[in-house]
Amino acid sequence: GTAMGLVINTGDRTIIGRIASLASGVENEKTPIAIEIEHFVDIIAGLAIFFGATFFVVAMVIGYPFLRAMVFFMAIVVAYVPEGLLATVTVCLSLTAKRLARKNCVVKNLEAVETLGSTSVICSDKTGTLTQNRMTVAHLWFDNQIHTADTTEDQSGQSFDQSSETWTMLSRVVALCNRAQFKPGQDNVPVAKREVIGDASETALLKFAEVTVGPAAEARGRFPKVAELPFNSTNKFQLSVHEAGERQLLVLKGAPERVLERCNTVLLKGQELALDAQWREATPGGHGVRREVGMGAHQDHGGTLETRGDHEEPRVALRAPLRWPPCPLVPQVIMVTGDHPITAKAIAAAVGIISEGSETPEEVAARLRLPLERVDPRQARARVVTGAELAAMTPGALEGLLRAHPEMVFARTSPQQKLVIVESCQRLGAIVAVTGDGVNDSPALKKADIGVAMGIAGSDAAKNAADMILLDDNFASIVTGVEQGRLIFDNLKKSIAYTLTKNIPELTPYLIYITASVPLPLGCITILFIELCTDIVSGRTSRSPPRTRGVTTPDTWGPSTSPSTGRAIQSFAGFTAYFVAMAQEGWWPLLCLGLRPRWEDTHEQELQDSYGQQWTFEQRRYQQYTCYTVFFISIEMCQIADVLIRKTRRLSLFQQGLFR
């Protein structure tokens, strides 16, 4: 159609400008994983500095030179600080983001991967998100029968008689009363995959006509358009007039009730019957989430064409394909949409946001035959709230509503109200994910802990505000994201536990060295090698395989088993190897106690062992390096065993595989 536009505002003063200002005013908050890692690092750094300073003071007191005491301080700090943690976290997040990209989920912020796994509430838009805004013809009603539509090109599942006169008239209306058209150059492309210029409803009708009666362009060529009244939201119908030889054909399409108003007969198996009250009541309806379109036609007989006296033709039901069942890994899914409450409720019930058997307060009142004000809202598991009702609520009232009703639907909401809903969920302690595709979703997408935008139907504003983009617009991809996020959570627990396990075996040699005055079991350079070389490689291999069973179940999210047992085992193994290496050369454990001052005395060249052998300082230094080696190998062997133990949860390595 054509129109004349009047500009009344520009820039930030427009509706879209105000939405953009609202989105830009939302501050980016730290992700849960960033908060947890910062908290962990603060604790570890504090302990490292405390123990390092303690050993520095002790070393100075017992007579060590300042430089040697500073080496002790640095060794303790290095032993405690998890240098490999940052690399491990980055590698885990990067690998998961790469895995998600192969499944059409593009992550803009690496930390968002783990955040999605921690999600406890999803606030989802309807149009383009829960529904893809792609329609197909689902059912037809003509000749007083409801038929399931077959939209495949071979038409093997078509259940009605295509030679029926009623069907002939219906198919003609579908092809002619339609402004949609295929883009050129797609003759060899399957009809279902062809690109169409037109809205979703007319696209569905055009493709259905193409596979059932042949090219719509041929029908339009046989019946040239003479005049047209385009569809508008006031009339809610579309009307066009076509040449049919020496006659004229009027075709009508629109909201069923508006088409019925303009009809006085119905075509039944080739016969025109009066469209009386009985026929009007008999028209099927109530298809829930499906959009219904009525069809009508009138062919003149050479006289003046009238706009009334049409034949009420079959009603065609369209449906938006709801491809996503609610994610079982997320405790609560909330629908937040600008659509009508009845439509929003029907969609929510269809996809399982409102579960089967759940009632709203209005339904409870109807069942009990009581006024709505006498019904306790807590008796209803589900609740549908309009934007007008939300505007009258205080923040406390909204939070109480979210606590009382686990199945929530918000309809006719504004962008500001979507933002308010997200903030209320966050105040209740929830990790909130928001999905959307429109400009009006951008403030909520940015405020959420993780925003998810649609890649095909999504606007640029929504994509810019989001942390993750679904390239195929398939909401089921979020399930994959949640699973991978939970896997990241599990991997980080393993990495942190692995990091903490070796701290004590690295610290206890210095503790025994100071308190028991034994020769130093583990050197500073050896600790640095453990931290900066072997630890990073081993920590990288400790990540869970892609399909570790039990990772995504809620009972596995808690803190992992304390690594105290692993610390004790590694310390015991290291000291056992140390004392065995010393005893093998003649230094029995009892003799080692209190031996440190004489062992490190460079002037002591005839130090006698348990067998009476005399050792020079250089020989003792060589033996000490040997002890460093055996202690190091003991820690590394225990670390390798620790990696293999933490790699799988319930499966053995024979079932899981060593390198998966």
XYZ file of C-alpha atoms in Angstrom:
660
model
C 0.000 0.000 0.000
C 0.874 3.665 0.026
C 0.869 6.205 2.816
C 2.026 9.685 3.802
C 4.183 9.992 6.907
C 4.367 12.906 9.332
C 7.575 13.278 11.373
C 6.817 14.484 14.890
C 10.072 13.555 16.696
C 13.643 12.618 15.849
C 16.612 10.988 17.551
C 16.348 10.294 21.263
C 12.871 11.814 21.372
C 11.387 8.962 19.321
C 10.091 5.719 20.834
C 13.089 3.765 19.550
C 15.391 6.530 20.755
C 13.949 6.318 24.253
C 14.395 2.538 24.223
C 18.017 2.982 23.133
C 18.587 5.494 25.944
C 17.051 3.050 28.404
C 19.391 0.284 27.224
C 22.486 2.501 27.324
C 21.669 3.507 30.888
C 21.875 -0.088 32.114
C 25.237 -0.839 33.723
C 27.031 -4.091 32.972
C 27.390 -6.113 36.157
C 29.992 -8.753 36.925
C 29.103 -12.279 35.928
C 28.716 -14.961 38.634
C 31.906 -16.690 37.539
C 33.893 -13.439 37.740
C 32.584 -12.797 41.253
C 33.412 -16.323 42.408
C 36.913 -16.314 40.924
C 37.716 -12.904 42.432
C 36.514 -14.117 45.830
C 38.596 -17.293 45.537
C 41.723 -15.417 44.429
C 41.373 -12.884 47.277
C 41.307 -15.681 49.859
C 44.234 -17.550 48.309
C 46.306 -14.374 47.909
C 45.697 -13.431 51.538
C 46.822 -16.859 52.747
C 49.853 -16.789 50.444
C 51.045 -13.412 51.726
C 50.413 -14.431 55.353
C 52.386 -17.679 55.155
C 55.092 -16.102 53.000
C 55.598 -13.273 55.487
C 55.612 -15.765 58.374
C 58.354 -17.882 56.816
C 60.304 -14.759 55.874
C 60.320 -13.592 59.501
C 61.234 -17.071 60.788
C 64.079 -17.337 58.264
C 65.469 -13.968 59.357
C 65.204 -14.943 63.034
C 67.143 -18.191 62.621
C 69.962 -16.385 60.847
C 69.311 -16.625 57.104
C 70.590 -13.752 54.964
C 67.980 -11.347 53.649
C 68.226 -12.562 50.052
C 67.754 -16.207 51.073
C 64.789 -15.293 53.289
C 63.250 -13.370 50.380
C 63.604 -16.483 48.219
C 61.611 -18.402 50.848
C 58.945 -15.709 50.806
C 58.652 -15.836 47.015
C 58.558 -19.633 46.964
C 55.688 -19.763 49.478
C 53.701 -17.123 47.593
C 54.247 -18.916 44.292
C 53.268 -22.239 45.874
C 49.976 -20.828 47.111
C 48.866 -18.627 44.221
C 47.105 -20.699 41.488
C 48.982 -19.349 38.474
C 47.413 -21.906 36.169
C 43.835 -21.099 37.151
C 43.425 -18.202 34.712
C 44.776 -20.239 31.814
C 42.590 -23.212 32.737
C 39.440 -21.092 32.989
C 40.157 -19.344 29.679
C 40.835 -22.623 27.888
C 37.676 -24.246 29.288
C 35.499 -21.280 28.302
C 37.071 -21.016 24.839
C 36.605 -24.704 24.063
C 32.996 -24.580 25.214
C 32.319 -21.449 23.148
C 33.778 -23.218 20.123
C 31.565 -26.241 20.777
C 28.499 -23.997 21.071
C 29.371 -22.210 17.820
C 29.152 -25.542 16.009
C 25.601 -25.800 17.356
C 24.573 -22.328 16.123
C 25.159 -20.528 19.439
C 27.605 -17.633 19.133
C 28.941 -16.405 22.472
C 30.068 -12.775 22.514
C 31.351 -12.894 26.085
C 33.232 -16.012 27.241
C 32.016 -15.651 30.819
C 28.427 -15.896 29.558
C 28.961 -19.613 28.892
C 29.139 -20.434 32.596
C 26.447 -17.877 33.440
C 23.954 -19.702 31.221
C 24.717 -22.890 33.110
C 23.929 -21.129 36.390
C 20.623 -19.745 35.087
C 17.667 -20.291 37.395
C 15.085 -18.121 35.576
C 14.519 -17.520 31.857
C 12.436 -14.482 30.904
C 11.400 -15.091 27.321
C 9.700 -12.989 24.705
C 7.028 -14.726 22.600
C 7.084 -13.492 19.022
C 10.216 -14.627 17.212
C 11.471 -16.459 20.294
C 9.025 -19.005 21.614
C 7.298 -18.710 18.257
C 9.461 -18.185 15.202
C 6.999 -15.944 13.369
C 7.032 -18.534 10.568
C 3.608 -19.896 9.756
C 2.287 -22.938 7.920
C -1.235 -23.944 7.021
C -2.300 -26.543 9.576
C -6.040 -27.223 9.065
C -8.833 -26.348 6.649
C -12.591 -26.259 7.206
C -14.851 -26.561 4.195
C -17.863 -28.670 3.210
C -18.518 -28.780 6.971
C -15.425 -30.913 7.619
C -12.056 -30.161 9.185
C -9.072 -31.460 7.200
C -5.406 -31.603 8.141
C -3.363 -29.709 5.574
C -0.474 -31.434 3.807
C 2.200 -28.866 2.964
C 4.623 -31.326 1.338
C 5.227 -31.116 -2.397
C 4.197 -34.718 -3.142
C 0.778 -34.169 -1.459
C 0.751 -37.805 -0.345
C -0.975 -36.971 2.923
C -3.801 -34.813 1.562
C -7.105 -36.038 3.034
C -9.732 -34.079 1.053
C -11.173 -34.271 -2.449
C -9.387 -31.686 -4.588
C -12.086 -31.966 -7.277
C -14.643 -30.439 -4.907
C -16.180 -27.215 -6.221
C -15.781 -25.701 -2.768
C -12.060 -26.502 -2.737
C -11.677 -24.987 -6.205
C -13.160 -21.711 -4.998
C -11.127 -21.786 -1.783
C -7.811 -22.344 -3.568
C -8.640 -19.506 -5.937
C -9.183 -17.117 -3.007
C -5.946 -18.275 -1.368
C -3.933 -17.516 -4.506
C -5.638 -14.266 -5.541
C -6.383 -12.515 -2.246
C -2.693 -12.518 -1.395
C 0.001 -9.869 -1.880
C 2.934 -12.189 -1.111
C 5.204 -13.281 -3.953
C 8.293 -15.422 -4.365
C 11.626 -13.756 -4.968
C 12.810 -14.352 -8.565
C 15.297 -17.056 -9.536
C 14.049 -19.791 -7.199
C 12.379 -22.191 -9.637
C 14.695 -25.055 -8.637
C 14.383 -24.392 -4.897
C 11.864 -26.489 -2.898
C 8.725 -24.496 -2.140
C 9.173 -24.770 1.623
C 12.637 -23.170 1.400
C 11.842 -20.375 -1.046
C 12.204 -16.789 0.086
C 9.006 -14.760 -0.023
C 8.277 -11.044 -0.056
C 5.295 -10.689 2.267
C 4.115 -11.171 5.832
C 4.069 -14.503 7.652
C 0.359 -15.269 7.124
C 0.342 -14.593 3.398
C 3.644 -16.437 2.996
C 2.059 -19.556 4.494
C -0.985 -19.249 2.214
C 1.168 -18.686 -0.880
C 3.329 -21.751 -0.230
C 0.243 -23.862 0.497
C -1.376 -22.790 -2.779
C 1.855 -23.473 -4.654
C 2.071 -27.117 -3.525
C -1.653 -27.921 -3.800
C -2.914 -26.243 -6.999
C 0.266 -25.214 -8.778
C 2.012 -21.884 -9.350
C 0.048 -18.980 -7.887
C 1.517 -16.715 -10.580
C -0.449 -18.619 -13.230
C -3.738 -18.141 -11.340
C -2.990 -14.448 -10.958
C -2.293 -14.250 -14.677
C -5.664 -15.804 -15.528
C -7.468 -13.458 -13.128
C -5.819 -9.999 -13.385
C -6.348 -7.714 -10.412
C -8.656 -4.754 -11.059
C -8.917 -3.145 -7.626
C -7.863 -3.845 -4.069
C -8.624 -2.830 -0.504
C -5.473 -3.748 1.514
C -5.649 -5.238 4.971
C -5.535 -2.812 7.880
C -5.909 -3.158 11.616
C -9.242 -1.327 11.621
C -11.114 -3.362 9.015
C -9.162 -6.581 9.675
C -9.851 -7.909 6.200
C -8.390 -7.699 2.704
C -10.494 -7.465 -0.462
C -9.549 -7.556 -4.135
C -11.448 -7.606 -7.453
C -10.228 -9.639 -10.459
C -11.235 -10.063 -14.083
C -12.760 -13.468 -14.824
C -13.492 -13.358 -18.535
C -16.505 -11.123 -18.993
C -17.243 -11.249 -15.299
C -15.581 -9.948 -12.182
C -14.529 -11.989 -9.173
C -14.412 -10.505 -5.670
C -12.287 -12.348 -3.118
C -12.168 -11.617 0.604
C -9.808 -12.713 3.370
C -9.467 -11.638 7.002
C -10.527 -12.170 10.577
C -13.263 -14.859 10.582
C -15.790 -12.695 12.418
C -15.275 -9.825 9.936
C -15.692 -12.150 6.955
C -18.860 -13.653 8.447
C -20.328 -10.162 8.826
C -20.073 -9.664 5.056
C -21.491 -13.015 3.989
C -25.067 -14.275 3.678
C -24.547 -17.692 2.074
C -22.185 -20.633 2.516
C -20.980 -22.968 -0.240
C -21.486 -26.624 0.722
C -20.506 -29.295 -1.832
C -21.333 -27.014 -4.731
C -24.623 -25.729 -3.308
C -25.237 -22.307 -1.822
C -27.043 -22.412 1.522
C -28.278 -19.510 3.602
C -25.740 -18.495 6.255
C -28.217 -18.493 9.139
C -27.568 -18.366 12.879
C -27.155 -22.139 13.043
C -24.360 -22.054 10.463
C -22.656 -19.122 12.177
C -22.613 -20.984 15.488
C -21.376 -24.149 13.770
C -18.171 -22.567 12.480
C -15.265 -24.192 14.337
C -13.059 -22.009 16.462
C -10.903 -21.918 19.533
C -7.715 -23.226 17.984
C -5.689 -21.674 20.793
C -2.287 -20.595 19.541
C -3.264 -20.892 15.861
C -4.201 -17.896 13.815
C -7.503 -18.297 11.986
C -8.298 -16.689 8.640
C -11.714 -16.605 6.986
C -12.209 -16.657 3.206
C -15.093 -15.402 1.036
C -15.829 -14.834 -2.649
C -18.489 -13.474 -4.968
C -18.672 -13.688 -8.751
C -20.992 -11.315 -10.553
C -23.081 -12.332 -13.535
C -22.460 -9.368 -15.761
C -24.226 -6.804 -13.557
C -22.991 -4.427 -10.886
C -20.570 -5.943 -8.403
C -21.788 -5.782 -4.810
C -19.624 -6.029 -1.760
C -22.204 -8.024 0.162
C -23.738 -11.343 -0.729
C -20.354 -13.132 -0.682
C -20.125 -16.865 -0.245
C -18.678 -17.686 3.164
C -15.832 -19.964 2.307
C -13.707 -22.308 4.396
C -11.759 -21.060 7.333
C -8.034 -21.707 7.139
C -6.202 -22.167 10.418
C -2.560 -21.188 10.552
C -0.186 -22.011 13.281
C 3.160 -20.684 14.366
C 5.491 -23.688 14.818
C 6.374 -23.926 18.487
C 9.633 -25.802 18.298
C 10.872 -25.364 21.846
C 9.690 -27.250 24.934
C 10.632 -25.520 28.211
C 14.124 -26.417 29.328
C 13.977 -29.001 32.131
C 17.381 -27.824 33.373
C 16.045 -24.373 34.302
C 13.707 -24.259 37.329
C 11.483 -21.421 36.060
C 10.550 -19.939 32.689
C 8.629 -16.644 32.583
C 6.966 -15.312 29.440
C 7.241 -11.545 29.003
C 5.502 -10.293 25.871
C 3.668 -7.330 24.440
C 0.885 -9.517 23.033
C -2.704 -9.872 24.204
C -3.125 -11.781 27.506
C -5.302 -14.487 25.923
C -2.762 -15.128 23.165
C 0.125 -15.085 25.632
C -1.640 -17.556 27.916
C -2.440 -19.902 25.017
C 1.180 -19.867 23.830
C 2.447 -20.427 27.386
C 0.131 -23.414 27.821
C 1.117 -24.825 24.433
C 4.850 -24.819 25.167
C 4.526 -25.900 28.786
C 5.314 -22.661 30.610
C 1.860 -23.108 32.125
C 1.803 -26.821 32.865
C -1.156 -29.096 32.319
C -3.569 -28.863 35.230
C -2.294 -25.500 36.463
C -4.923 -22.824 37.012
C -4.915 -19.048 37.122
C -6.875 -17.204 39.863
C -9.620 -16.501 37.311
C -9.944 -20.213 36.534
C -9.990 -21.096 40.230
C -12.788 -18.563 40.759
C -14.763 -20.028 37.855
C -14.314 -23.574 39.144
C -15.373 -22.669 42.694
C -18.096 -20.322 41.408
C -16.821 -17.514 43.583
C -16.085 -13.858 42.889
C -12.450 -13.327 41.944
C -11.799 -11.110 44.971
C -12.786 -13.982 47.311
C -10.218 -16.374 45.827
C -6.833 -16.702 47.518
C -4.293 -16.097 44.709
C -1.942 -18.612 46.338
C -4.349 -21.382 45.317
C -3.363 -20.762 41.693
C -0.039 -22.042 40.435
C -0.178 -19.896 37.286
C -0.761 -16.172 36.882
C -1.229 -13.885 33.878
C -0.382 -10.238 34.625
C -1.008 -7.380 32.209
C 1.135 -4.298 31.829
C -1.586 -2.143 33.380
C -1.673 -4.360 36.484
C 2.114 -4.357 36.647
C 2.240 -0.561 36.499
C 0.065 -0.371 39.620
C 2.292 -2.766 41.609
C 5.046 -1.839 44.019
C 8.407 -3.650 43.707
C 7.571 -5.611 46.859
C 4.208 -6.699 45.456
C 5.850 -7.901 42.245
C 8.449 -9.891 44.169
C 5.685 -11.467 46.261
C 3.877 -12.400 43.061
C 6.997 -14.056 41.656
C 7.427 -16.048 44.872
C 3.793 -17.172 45.013
C 3.354 -18.259 41.385
C 6.032 -20.447 39.760
C 4.304 -20.184 36.358
C 4.161 -16.535 35.309
C 3.047 -14.821 32.106
C 3.351 -11.040 31.628
C 1.339 -9.628 28.707
C 1.034 -6.181 27.143
C 4.305 -5.120 28.756
C 6.450 -2.144 27.814
C 10.274 -2.191 27.510
C 10.544 -0.456 30.893
C 8.340 -3.100 32.508
C 10.446 -5.917 31.054
C 13.422 -4.299 32.727
C 11.516 -4.070 36.033
C 10.642 -7.790 35.873
C 14.284 -8.755 35.311
C 15.447 -6.567 38.210
C 12.802 -8.084 40.515
C 13.966 -11.616 39.687
C 17.574 -10.612 40.355
C 16.643 -9.104 43.736
C 15.165 -12.487 44.648
C 18.599 -14.033 44.072
C 17.912 -15.575 40.666
C 20.417 -15.791 37.829
C 18.297 -14.410 34.994
C 18.559 -15.127 31.277
C 16.475 -12.993 28.910
C 15.630 -13.945 25.330
C 14.322 -11.558 22.713
C 14.546 -10.373 19.148
C 13.197 -6.821 19.018
C 14.486 -3.352 19.766
C 12.134 -3.203 22.747
C 13.901 -6.215 24.274
C 17.358 -4.586 24.322
C 17.157 -2.953 27.807
C 16.155 -6.251 29.436
C 18.745 -8.179 27.384
C 21.489 -5.893 28.652
C 20.316 -5.891 32.272
C 20.010 -9.677 32.506
C 22.845 -11.850 33.747
C 22.901 -13.250 30.215
C 20.993 -11.942 27.198
C 20.138 -14.266 24.299
C 19.132 -12.759 20.931
C 17.778 -14.380 17.784
C 20.252 -14.333 14.893
C 17.807 -14.401 11.965
C 14.739 -12.531 13.174
C 16.583 -10.470 15.775
C 17.186 -6.757 15.356
C 20.682 -5.261 15.419
C 19.882 -3.538 18.711
C 18.952 -6.854 20.338
C 22.103 -8.550 19.021
C 24.319 -5.731 20.304
C 22.764 -5.894 23.771
C 22.898 -9.700 24.034
C 25.713 -11.915 25.293
C 24.787 -14.876 23.093
C 23.145 -15.125 19.649
C 21.169 -18.122 18.338
C 22.082 -18.280 14.658
C 19.206 -20.623 13.751
C 16.606 -18.888 15.965
C 15.972 -22.310 17.522
C 15.192 -21.856 21.183
C 16.145 -25.492 21.813
C 19.769 -24.362 21.423
C 19.483 -22.780 24.863
C 19.231 -26.296 26.308
C 22.639 -27.002 24.758
C 23.971 -23.787 26.255
C 22.714 -24.693 29.726
C 24.285 -28.146 29.485
C 27.622 -26.694 28.400
C 27.429 -24.070 31.142
C 26.862 -26.759 33.757
C 29.816 -28.640 32.291
C 31.978 -25.531 32.672
C 30.834 -25.229 36.292
C 31.881 -28.836 36.876
C 35.225 -28.307 35.127
C 36.018 -25.266 37.249
C 35.271 -27.178 40.438
C 37.716 -29.839 39.278
C 40.354 -27.281 38.330
C 40.101 -25.430 41.641
C 40.188 -28.678 43.620
C 43.193 -29.791 41.572
C 44.923 -26.471 42.208
C 44.326 -26.599 45.956
C 45.408 -30.231 46.277
C 49.082 -29.512 45.559
C 49.410 -26.404 47.732
C 49.893 -28.315 50.971
C 52.495 -30.752 49.533
C 54.451 -27.695 48.362
C 54.104 -25.896 51.690
C 54.790 -28.748 54.137
C 58.442 -29.245 53.047
C 59.210 -25.690 54.214
C 57.194 -26.205 57.373
C 59.142 -29.372 58.262
C 62.359 -27.688 57.162
C 61.816 -24.884 59.680
C 60.248 -26.815 62.565
C 62.149 -30.142 62.422
C 65.401 -28.731 61.010
C 65.663 -31.402 58.302
C 67.478 -30.745 55.004
C 65.157 -28.935 52.588
C 63.014 -31.584 50.809
C 61.796 -29.384 47.914
C 63.519 -26.416 46.293
C 62.107 -23.098 45.114
C 62.966 -23.707 41.452
C 61.182 -27.067 41.589
C 58.038 -25.404 42.943
C 58.158 -22.833 40.154
C 58.465 -25.628 37.603
C 55.415 -27.398 39.085
C 53.358 -24.214 39.048
C 54.293 -22.784 35.679
C 54.837 -25.889 33.536
C 53.369 -29.194 34.623
C 50.350 -27.719 36.437
C 48.926 -25.877 33.437
C 49.182 -28.965 31.203
C 47.609 -31.263 33.795
C 44.890 -28.733 34.640
C 43.969 -28.513 30.963
C 43.408 -32.294 30.777
C 41.240 -32.379 33.914
C 38.224 -30.906 32.114
C 35.149 -33.093 31.760
C 34.395 -34.768 28.438
C 31.437 -33.326 26.504
C 28.961 -35.938 27.708
C 29.926 -36.684 31.281
C 26.857 -38.225 32.844
C 25.338 -36.443 35.821
C 26.931 -33.053 35.239
C 23.680 -31.311 34.323
C 21.549 -32.633 37.155
C 20.888 -30.181 39.999
C 22.297 -32.456 42.706
C 25.793 -32.123 41.223
C 26.079 -28.344 41.526
C 27.161 -28.268 45.162
C 30.740 -27.855 46.307
C 32.972 -30.755 45.433
C 34.428 -33.118 47.973
C 37.107 -31.485 50.079
C 40.587 -32.030 48.603
C 42.083 -32.556 52.078
C 42.473 -36.291 51.439
C 44.416 -35.654 48.237
C 46.657 -33.131 50.007
C 47.486 -35.624 52.757
C 48.231 -38.381 50.255
C 50.539 -36.171 48.197
C 52.372 -34.912 51.282
C 52.776 -38.458 52.605
C 54.028 -39.695 49.231
C 56.525 -36.857 48.937
C 58.000 -37.279 52.413
C 58.096 -41.058 52.044
C 60.119 -40.713 48.843
C 62.313 -38.069 50.488
C 63.178 -40.129 53.576
C 63.680 -43.300 51.488
C 66.115 -41.440 49.220
C 67.990 -40.129 52.256
C 68.013 -43.512 54.031
C 69.265 -45.293 50.921
C 72.404 -43.149 51.048
C 72.870 -43.575 54.791
C 70.797 -40.766 56.332
C 68.187 -42.416 58.543
C 65.089 -40.349 59.465
C 66.051 -39.913 63.136
C 69.442 -38.616 62.110
C 67.822 -36.117 59.726
C 65.943 -34.435 62.586
C 67.904 -31.352 63.650
C 70.486 -31.938 60.926
C 69.802 -28.746 58.953
C 72.404 -26.388 60.554
C 75.304 -28.787 59.996
C 73.944 -29.933 56.585
C 73.981 -26.371 55.236
C 77.306 -25.401 56.814
C 79.687 -24.843 53.905
C 82.683 -25.346 56.226
C 81.512 -28.810 57.346
C 83.393 -31.144 54.988
C 83.304 -34.369 57.038
C 79.672 -34.792 58.093
C 79.083 -38.392 59.152
C 75.925 -40.355 58.233
C 74.261 -43.356 59.960
C 76.767 -45.767 58.381
C 79.791 -43.731 59.385
C 80.387 -42.350 55.909
C 81.718 -38.822 55.664
C 80.097 -36.306 53.319
C 81.523 -33.095 51.918
C 79.311 -30.052 51.298
C 79.242 -30.678 47.529
C 78.194 -34.302 48.068
C 75.449 -33.190 50.422
C 74.249 -30.594 47.891
C 74.072 -33.297 45.192
C 72.039 -35.514 47.548
C 69.708 -32.606 48.296
C 69.043 -32.111 44.579
C 68.256 -35.822 44.377
C 65.706 -35.335 47.162
C 64.190 -32.428 45.260
C 63.755 -34.757 42.283
C 62.091 -37.627 44.150
C 59.770 -35.254 46.015
C 58.879 -33.572 42.712
C 58.210 -36.902 40.987
C 56.021 -38.028 43.901
C 53.886 -34.883 43.666
C 53.596 -35.203 39.891
C 52.591 -38.879 40.049
C 49.901 -38.025 42.588
C 48.777 -35.092 40.441
C 48.434 -37.350 37.393
C 46.361 -39.776 39.458
C 44.306 -36.838 40.730
C 43.636 -35.688 37.150
C 42.434 -39.145 36.131
C 40.225 -39.430 39.219
C 38.618 -36.031 38.653
C 38.240 -36.509 34.895
C 35.155 -38.723 35.204
C 32.398 -38.817 37.786
C 30.951 -42.329 37.623
C 32.462 -44.059 34.590
C 35.764 -45.891 34.755
C 38.609 -44.877 32.465
C 38.040 -48.056 30.451
C 34.485 -46.891 29.709
C 35.244 -43.187 29.335
C 38.545 -43.392 27.519
C 41.807 -41.783 28.591
C 41.987 -38.998 26.012
C 38.284 -38.095 25.574
